[in-house]
Short mmCIF file of C-alpha atoms in Angstrom, two decimals:
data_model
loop_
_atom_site.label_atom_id
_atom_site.label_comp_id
_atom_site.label_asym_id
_atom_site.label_seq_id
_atom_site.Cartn_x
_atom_site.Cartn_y
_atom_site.Cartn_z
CA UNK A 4 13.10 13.71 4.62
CA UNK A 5 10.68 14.85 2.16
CA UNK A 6 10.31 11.17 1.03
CA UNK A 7 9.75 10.42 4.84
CA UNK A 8 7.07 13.27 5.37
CA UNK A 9 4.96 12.81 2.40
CA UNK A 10 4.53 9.33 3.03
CA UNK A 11 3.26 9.92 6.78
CA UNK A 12 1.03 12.92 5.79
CA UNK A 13 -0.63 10.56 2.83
CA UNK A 14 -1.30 7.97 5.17
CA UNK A 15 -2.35 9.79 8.51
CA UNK A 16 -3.76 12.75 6.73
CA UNK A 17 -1.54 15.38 8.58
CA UNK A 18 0.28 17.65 7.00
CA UNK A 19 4.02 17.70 5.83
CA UNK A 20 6.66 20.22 7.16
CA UNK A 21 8.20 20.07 3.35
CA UNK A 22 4.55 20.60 2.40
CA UNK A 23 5.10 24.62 1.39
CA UNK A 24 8.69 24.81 1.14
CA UNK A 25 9.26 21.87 -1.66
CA UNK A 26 12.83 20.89 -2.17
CA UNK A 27 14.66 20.71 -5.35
CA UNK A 28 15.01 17.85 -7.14
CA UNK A 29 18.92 17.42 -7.46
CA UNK A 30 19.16 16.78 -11.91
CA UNK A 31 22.35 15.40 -13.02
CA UNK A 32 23.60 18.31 -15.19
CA UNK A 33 23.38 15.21 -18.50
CA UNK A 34 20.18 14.27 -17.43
CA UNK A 35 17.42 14.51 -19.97
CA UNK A 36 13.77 12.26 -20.83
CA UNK A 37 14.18 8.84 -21.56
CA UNK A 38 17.42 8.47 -19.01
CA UNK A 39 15.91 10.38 -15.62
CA UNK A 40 17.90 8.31 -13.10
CA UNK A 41 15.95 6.14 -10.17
CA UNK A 42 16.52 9.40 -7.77
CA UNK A 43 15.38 11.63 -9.79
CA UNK A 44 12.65 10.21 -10.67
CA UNK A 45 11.10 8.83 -7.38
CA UNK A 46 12.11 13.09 -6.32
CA UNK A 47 9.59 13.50 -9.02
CA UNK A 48 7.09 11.41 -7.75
CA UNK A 49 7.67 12.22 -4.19
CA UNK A 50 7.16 15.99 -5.56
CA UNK A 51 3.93 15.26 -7.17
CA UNK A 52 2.71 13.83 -3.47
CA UNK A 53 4.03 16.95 -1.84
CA UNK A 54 1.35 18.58 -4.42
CA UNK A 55 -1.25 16.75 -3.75
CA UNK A 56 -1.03 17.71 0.12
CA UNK A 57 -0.38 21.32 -0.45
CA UNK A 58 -4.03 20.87 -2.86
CA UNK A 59 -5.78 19.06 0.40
CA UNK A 60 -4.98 22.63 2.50
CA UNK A 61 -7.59 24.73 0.95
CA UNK A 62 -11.25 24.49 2.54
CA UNK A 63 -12.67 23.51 -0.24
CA UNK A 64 -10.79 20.07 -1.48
CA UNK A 65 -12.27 18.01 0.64
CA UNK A 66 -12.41 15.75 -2.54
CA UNK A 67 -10.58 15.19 -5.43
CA UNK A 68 -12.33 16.71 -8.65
CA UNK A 69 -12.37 14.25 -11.59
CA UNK A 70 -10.41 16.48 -13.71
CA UNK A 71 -7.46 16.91 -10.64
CA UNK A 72 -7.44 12.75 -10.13
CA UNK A 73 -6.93 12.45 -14.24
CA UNK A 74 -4.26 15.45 -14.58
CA UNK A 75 -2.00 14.09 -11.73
CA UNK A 76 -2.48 10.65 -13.40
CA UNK A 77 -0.75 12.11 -16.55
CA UNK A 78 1.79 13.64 -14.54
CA UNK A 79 3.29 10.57 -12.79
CA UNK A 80 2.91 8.65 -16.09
CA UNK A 81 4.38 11.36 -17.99
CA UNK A 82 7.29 11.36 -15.43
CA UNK A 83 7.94 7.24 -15.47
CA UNK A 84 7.75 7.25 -19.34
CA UNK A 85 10.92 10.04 -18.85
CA UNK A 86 12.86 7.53 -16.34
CA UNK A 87 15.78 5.06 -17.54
CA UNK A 88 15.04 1.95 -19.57
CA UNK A 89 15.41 -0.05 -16.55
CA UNK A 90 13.56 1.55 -14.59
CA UNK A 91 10.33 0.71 -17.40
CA UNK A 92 11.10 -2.68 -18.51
CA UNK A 93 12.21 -5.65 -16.64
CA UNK A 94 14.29 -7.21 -20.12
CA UNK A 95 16.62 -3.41 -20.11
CA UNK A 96 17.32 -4.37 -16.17
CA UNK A 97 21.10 -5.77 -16.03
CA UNK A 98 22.02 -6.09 -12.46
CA UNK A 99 20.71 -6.32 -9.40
CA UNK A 100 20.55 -3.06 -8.26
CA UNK A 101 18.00 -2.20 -11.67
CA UNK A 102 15.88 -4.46 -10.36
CA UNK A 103 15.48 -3.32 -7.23
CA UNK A 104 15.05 0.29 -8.13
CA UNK A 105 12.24 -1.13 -10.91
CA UNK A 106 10.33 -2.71 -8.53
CA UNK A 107 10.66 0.19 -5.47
CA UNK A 108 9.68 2.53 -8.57
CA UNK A 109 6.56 0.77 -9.09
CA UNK A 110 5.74 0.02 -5.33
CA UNK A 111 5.48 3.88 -4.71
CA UNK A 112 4.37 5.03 -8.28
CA UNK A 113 1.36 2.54 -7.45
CA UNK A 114 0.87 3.68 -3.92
CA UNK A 115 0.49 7.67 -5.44
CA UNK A 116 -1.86 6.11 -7.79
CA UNK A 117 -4.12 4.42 -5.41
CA UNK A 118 -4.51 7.39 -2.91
CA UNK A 119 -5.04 9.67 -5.84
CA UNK A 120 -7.68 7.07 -7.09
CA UNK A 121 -8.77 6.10 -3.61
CA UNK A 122 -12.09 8.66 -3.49
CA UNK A 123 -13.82 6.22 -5.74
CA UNK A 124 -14.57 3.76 -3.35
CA UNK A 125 -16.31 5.81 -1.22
CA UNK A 126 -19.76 5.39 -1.90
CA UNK A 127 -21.21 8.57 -0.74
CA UNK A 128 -18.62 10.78 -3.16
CA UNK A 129 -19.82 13.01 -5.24
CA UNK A 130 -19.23 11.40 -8.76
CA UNK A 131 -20.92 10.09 -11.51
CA UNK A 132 -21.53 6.54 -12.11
CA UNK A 133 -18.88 6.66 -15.42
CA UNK A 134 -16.20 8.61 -13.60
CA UNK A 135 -16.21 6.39 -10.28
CA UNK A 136 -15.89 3.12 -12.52
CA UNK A 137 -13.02 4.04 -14.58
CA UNK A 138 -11.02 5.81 -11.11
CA UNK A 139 -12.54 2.79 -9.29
CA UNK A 140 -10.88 0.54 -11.87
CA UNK A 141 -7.48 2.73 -12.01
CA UNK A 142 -7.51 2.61 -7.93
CA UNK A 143 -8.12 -1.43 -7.81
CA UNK A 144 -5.06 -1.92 -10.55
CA UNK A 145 -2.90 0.66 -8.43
CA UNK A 146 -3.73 -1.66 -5.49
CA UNK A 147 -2.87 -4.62 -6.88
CA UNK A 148 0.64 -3.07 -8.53
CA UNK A 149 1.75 -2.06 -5.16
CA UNK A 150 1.60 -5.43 -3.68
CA UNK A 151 3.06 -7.36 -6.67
CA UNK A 152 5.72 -5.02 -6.53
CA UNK A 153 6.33 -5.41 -2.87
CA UNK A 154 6.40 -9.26 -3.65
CA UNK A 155 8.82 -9.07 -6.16
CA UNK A 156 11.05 -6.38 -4.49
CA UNK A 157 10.99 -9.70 -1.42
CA UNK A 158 11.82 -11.94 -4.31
CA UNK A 159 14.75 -10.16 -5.52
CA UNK A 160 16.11 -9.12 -2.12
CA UNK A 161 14.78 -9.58 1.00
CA UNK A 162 16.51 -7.02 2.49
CA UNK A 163 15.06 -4.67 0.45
CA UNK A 164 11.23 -5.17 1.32
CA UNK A 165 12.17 -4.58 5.38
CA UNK A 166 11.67 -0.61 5.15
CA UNK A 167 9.04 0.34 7.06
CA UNK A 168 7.55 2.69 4.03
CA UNK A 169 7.36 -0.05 1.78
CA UNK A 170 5.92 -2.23 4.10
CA UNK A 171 3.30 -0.15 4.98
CA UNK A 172 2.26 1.00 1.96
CA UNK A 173 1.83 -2.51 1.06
CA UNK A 174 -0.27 -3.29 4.21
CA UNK A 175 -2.48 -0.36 3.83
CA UNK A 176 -2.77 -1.54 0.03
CA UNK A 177 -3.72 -5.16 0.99
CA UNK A 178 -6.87 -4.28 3.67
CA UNK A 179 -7.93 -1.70 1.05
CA UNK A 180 -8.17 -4.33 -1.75
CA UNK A 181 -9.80 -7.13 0.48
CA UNK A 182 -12.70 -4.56 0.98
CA UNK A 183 -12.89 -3.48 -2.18
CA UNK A 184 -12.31 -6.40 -4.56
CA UNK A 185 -13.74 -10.18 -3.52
CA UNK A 186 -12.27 -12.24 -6.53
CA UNK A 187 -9.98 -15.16 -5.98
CA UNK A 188 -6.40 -13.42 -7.74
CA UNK A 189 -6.81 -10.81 -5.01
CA UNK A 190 -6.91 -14.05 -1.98
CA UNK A 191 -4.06 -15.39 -4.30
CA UNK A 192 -2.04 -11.95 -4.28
CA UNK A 193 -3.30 -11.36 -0.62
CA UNK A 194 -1.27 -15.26 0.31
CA UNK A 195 1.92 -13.99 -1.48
CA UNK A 196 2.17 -11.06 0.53
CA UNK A 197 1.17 -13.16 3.81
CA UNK A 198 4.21 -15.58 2.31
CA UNK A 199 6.74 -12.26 2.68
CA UNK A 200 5.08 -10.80 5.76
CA UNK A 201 6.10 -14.65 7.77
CA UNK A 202 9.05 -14.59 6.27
CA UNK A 203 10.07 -11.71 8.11
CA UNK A 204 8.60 -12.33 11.22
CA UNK A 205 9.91 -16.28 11.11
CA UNK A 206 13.29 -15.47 9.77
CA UNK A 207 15.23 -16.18 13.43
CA UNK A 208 13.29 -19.62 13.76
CA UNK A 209 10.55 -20.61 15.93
CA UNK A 210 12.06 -18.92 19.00
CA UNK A 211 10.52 -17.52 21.74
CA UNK A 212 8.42 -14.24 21.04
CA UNK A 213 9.99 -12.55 23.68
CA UNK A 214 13.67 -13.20 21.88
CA UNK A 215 12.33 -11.70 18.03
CA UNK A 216 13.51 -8.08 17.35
CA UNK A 217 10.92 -5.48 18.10
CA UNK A 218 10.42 -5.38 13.87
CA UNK A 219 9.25 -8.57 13.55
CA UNK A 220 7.06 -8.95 16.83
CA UNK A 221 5.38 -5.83 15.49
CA UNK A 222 4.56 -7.18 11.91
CA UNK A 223 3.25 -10.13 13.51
CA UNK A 224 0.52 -8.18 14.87
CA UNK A 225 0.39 -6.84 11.22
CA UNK A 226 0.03 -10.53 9.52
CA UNK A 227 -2.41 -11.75 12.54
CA UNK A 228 -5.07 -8.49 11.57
CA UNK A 229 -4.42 -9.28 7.65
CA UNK A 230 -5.63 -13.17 8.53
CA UNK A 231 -8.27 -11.95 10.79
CA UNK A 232 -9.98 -9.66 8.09
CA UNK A 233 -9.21 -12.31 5.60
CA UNK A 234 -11.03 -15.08 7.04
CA UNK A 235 -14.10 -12.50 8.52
CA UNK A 236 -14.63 -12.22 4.41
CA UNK A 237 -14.49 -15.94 3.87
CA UNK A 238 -16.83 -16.56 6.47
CA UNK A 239 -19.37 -14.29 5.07
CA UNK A 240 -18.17 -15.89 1.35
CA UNK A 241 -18.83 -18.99 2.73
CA UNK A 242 -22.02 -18.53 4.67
CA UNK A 243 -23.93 -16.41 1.16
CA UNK A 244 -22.58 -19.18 -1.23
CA UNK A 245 -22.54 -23.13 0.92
CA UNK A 246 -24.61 -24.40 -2.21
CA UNK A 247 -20.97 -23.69 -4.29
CA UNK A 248 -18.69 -24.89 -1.54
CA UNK A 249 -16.58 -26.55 -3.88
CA UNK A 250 -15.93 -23.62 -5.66
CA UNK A 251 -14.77 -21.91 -2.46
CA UNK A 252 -10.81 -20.83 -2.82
CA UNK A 253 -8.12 -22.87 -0.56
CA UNK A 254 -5.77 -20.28 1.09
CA UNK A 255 -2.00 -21.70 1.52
CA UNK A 256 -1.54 -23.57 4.81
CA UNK A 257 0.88 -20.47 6.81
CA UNK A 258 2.38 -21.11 10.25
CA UNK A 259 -0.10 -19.06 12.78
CA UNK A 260 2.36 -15.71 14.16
CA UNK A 261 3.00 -15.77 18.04
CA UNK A 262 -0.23 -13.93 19.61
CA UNK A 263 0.60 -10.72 20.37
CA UNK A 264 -0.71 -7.32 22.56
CA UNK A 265 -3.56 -5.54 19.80
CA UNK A 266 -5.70 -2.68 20.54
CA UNK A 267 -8.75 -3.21 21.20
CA UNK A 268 -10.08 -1.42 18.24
CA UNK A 269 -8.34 -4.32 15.86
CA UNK A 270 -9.57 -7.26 16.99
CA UNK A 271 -12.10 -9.30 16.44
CA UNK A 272 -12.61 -8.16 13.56
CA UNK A 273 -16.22 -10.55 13.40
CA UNK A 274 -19.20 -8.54 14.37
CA UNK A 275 -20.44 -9.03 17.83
CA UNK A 276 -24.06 -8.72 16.90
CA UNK A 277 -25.59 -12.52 16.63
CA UNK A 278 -27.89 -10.97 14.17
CA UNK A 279 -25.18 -9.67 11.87
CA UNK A 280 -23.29 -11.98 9.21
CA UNK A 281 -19.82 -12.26 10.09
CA UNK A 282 -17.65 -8.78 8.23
CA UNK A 283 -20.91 -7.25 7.55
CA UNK A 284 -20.60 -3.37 7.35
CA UNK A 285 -16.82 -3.67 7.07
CA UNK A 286 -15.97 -0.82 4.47
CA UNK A 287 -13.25 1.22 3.66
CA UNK A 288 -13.07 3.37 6.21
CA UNK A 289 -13.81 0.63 9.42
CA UNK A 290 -11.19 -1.38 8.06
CA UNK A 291 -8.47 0.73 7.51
CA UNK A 292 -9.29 2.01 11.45
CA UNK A 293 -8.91 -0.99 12.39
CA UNK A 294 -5.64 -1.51 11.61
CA UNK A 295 -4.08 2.17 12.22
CA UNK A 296 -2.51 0.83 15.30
CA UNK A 297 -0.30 -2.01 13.52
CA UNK A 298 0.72 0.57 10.65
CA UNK A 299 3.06 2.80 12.92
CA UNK A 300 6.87 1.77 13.42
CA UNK A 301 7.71 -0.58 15.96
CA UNK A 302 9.45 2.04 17.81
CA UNK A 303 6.49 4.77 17.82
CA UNK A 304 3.81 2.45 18.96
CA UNK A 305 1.56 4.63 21.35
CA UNK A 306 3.49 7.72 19.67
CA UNK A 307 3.16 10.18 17.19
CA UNK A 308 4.38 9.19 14.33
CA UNK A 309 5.23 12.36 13.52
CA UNK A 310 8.08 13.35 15.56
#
């Protein structure tokens, strides 16, 4: 529940009901650094997220100060350097299980990371030009970790990448780092995760729409805004740069998901001004709005997700 409640108040900005009365984290009485178990240690992450809420309450933390971003940096890395072997390396990770809990480890690790990080690419926050580029730089590689790790997590086990936590954090993760970073190994990361996102929504067949479960009509909607956005920022790529067309990166050819009821705040994403260059003034914040609605579970859809 606490794992559940964190995750919702990180991403809608609301606040947690295990916000001021933190749980425990359950220790194995032989537990000790260097051999923290996968539970324990994502309780110790999800612990340093409950923090980081019960930080946002006060008037005056509106932002993130420098020296709060670095300090909860050392404490998640201090707390993954204390987890098992296989939990760090992928050579100490001997079944299938270790892999999974590496790469779910990672996934959410990442995720902290990024929101932690996240204030840096806001241009109108109050930092100075060193500070934002090294968080800027920390938030971009926190980006790109979550989605790898989402990838492999779908490599390993399929299964595994269809909870709704993970999938969203991955989302979220994949608009932010379209907006944010332009270079052709984010459009190659941004196709693998496109690969996993069909997969799921494709994995009955071709059927009709009508006859897909409610999970998979509802991250079609997710995979149609995540092309949209995508090829708004070619457009404009290609428009500023036709003298180096040939230059221009080839996306992998994807079957088109079944169209599908958005809100009208998603789509188009292309601006309707003729004098305007196709995704100019999408930023951060725009982008992210405009997908809020597909980042909700299929079954709270025109809910609060908070129930």
């Amino acid at each position: 529940m606490a794992f559940q409640n964190s995750h919702f108040s990180l991403a809608y900005d609301r606040p947690s009901i295990t916000m001021v009365s933190q749980p425990e984290i359950p220790f194995d009485p032989k537990s000790m650094p260097g051999h923290r178990s996968y539970f324990e240690t994502l309780c110790r992450i999800v612990s340093v997220s409950l923090e980081v809420l019960r930080s946002r309450m006060f008037p005056d933390s509106s932002q993130p100060r420098v020296n709060e971003i670095r300090e909860y940096n050392h404490q998640i890395q201090r707390i993954l350097a204390e987890a098992t072997p296989h939990l760090r390396y992928r050579e100490n990770c001997r079944t299938l299980a270790d892999h999974i809990e590496r790469t779910e480890l990672r996934l959410h690790s990442s995720y902290l990371l990024s929101v932690l990080c996240r204030v840096s690419l806001d241009p109108h926050a109050h930092l100075d030009g060193q500070s934002r580029a090294v968080i800027r730089e920390d938030c971009i590689g926190s980006l790109v970790n979550t989605i790898e790790a989402f990838v492999e997590l779908h490599e390993i086990n399929s299964h595994c990448s269809r909870s709704w936590i993970s999938l969203q954090r991955s989302i979220a993760s994949a608009f932010l780092l379209i907006a944010n970073d332009d270079s052709t190994q984010t459009w190659q990361l941004i196709d693998r995760l496109e690969m996993v996102l069909a997969d799921h929504v494709y994995a009955d067949g071709d059927e009709d729409q009508n006859n897909r479960t409610d999970s998979a009509k509802h991250l079609s909607s997710s995979l149609r805004a995540l092309r949209e956005i995508r090829d708004t920022f070619r457009a404009r790529k290609t428009a500023t740069t036709s003298s180096t067309s040939s230059q221009t990166y080839s996306p992998l050819i994807l079957p088109s998901p079944p169209s599908v009821d958005v809100s009208p705040g998603l789509l188009p994403v292309a601006s309707a001004e003729p004098n305007k260059q196709p995704g100019e003034g999408l930023n951060m914040r725009n982008i992210l709005g405009r997908v809020s609605d597909v980042m909700l579970f299929p079954s709270m859809i025109g809910k609060d997700p908070i129930v």
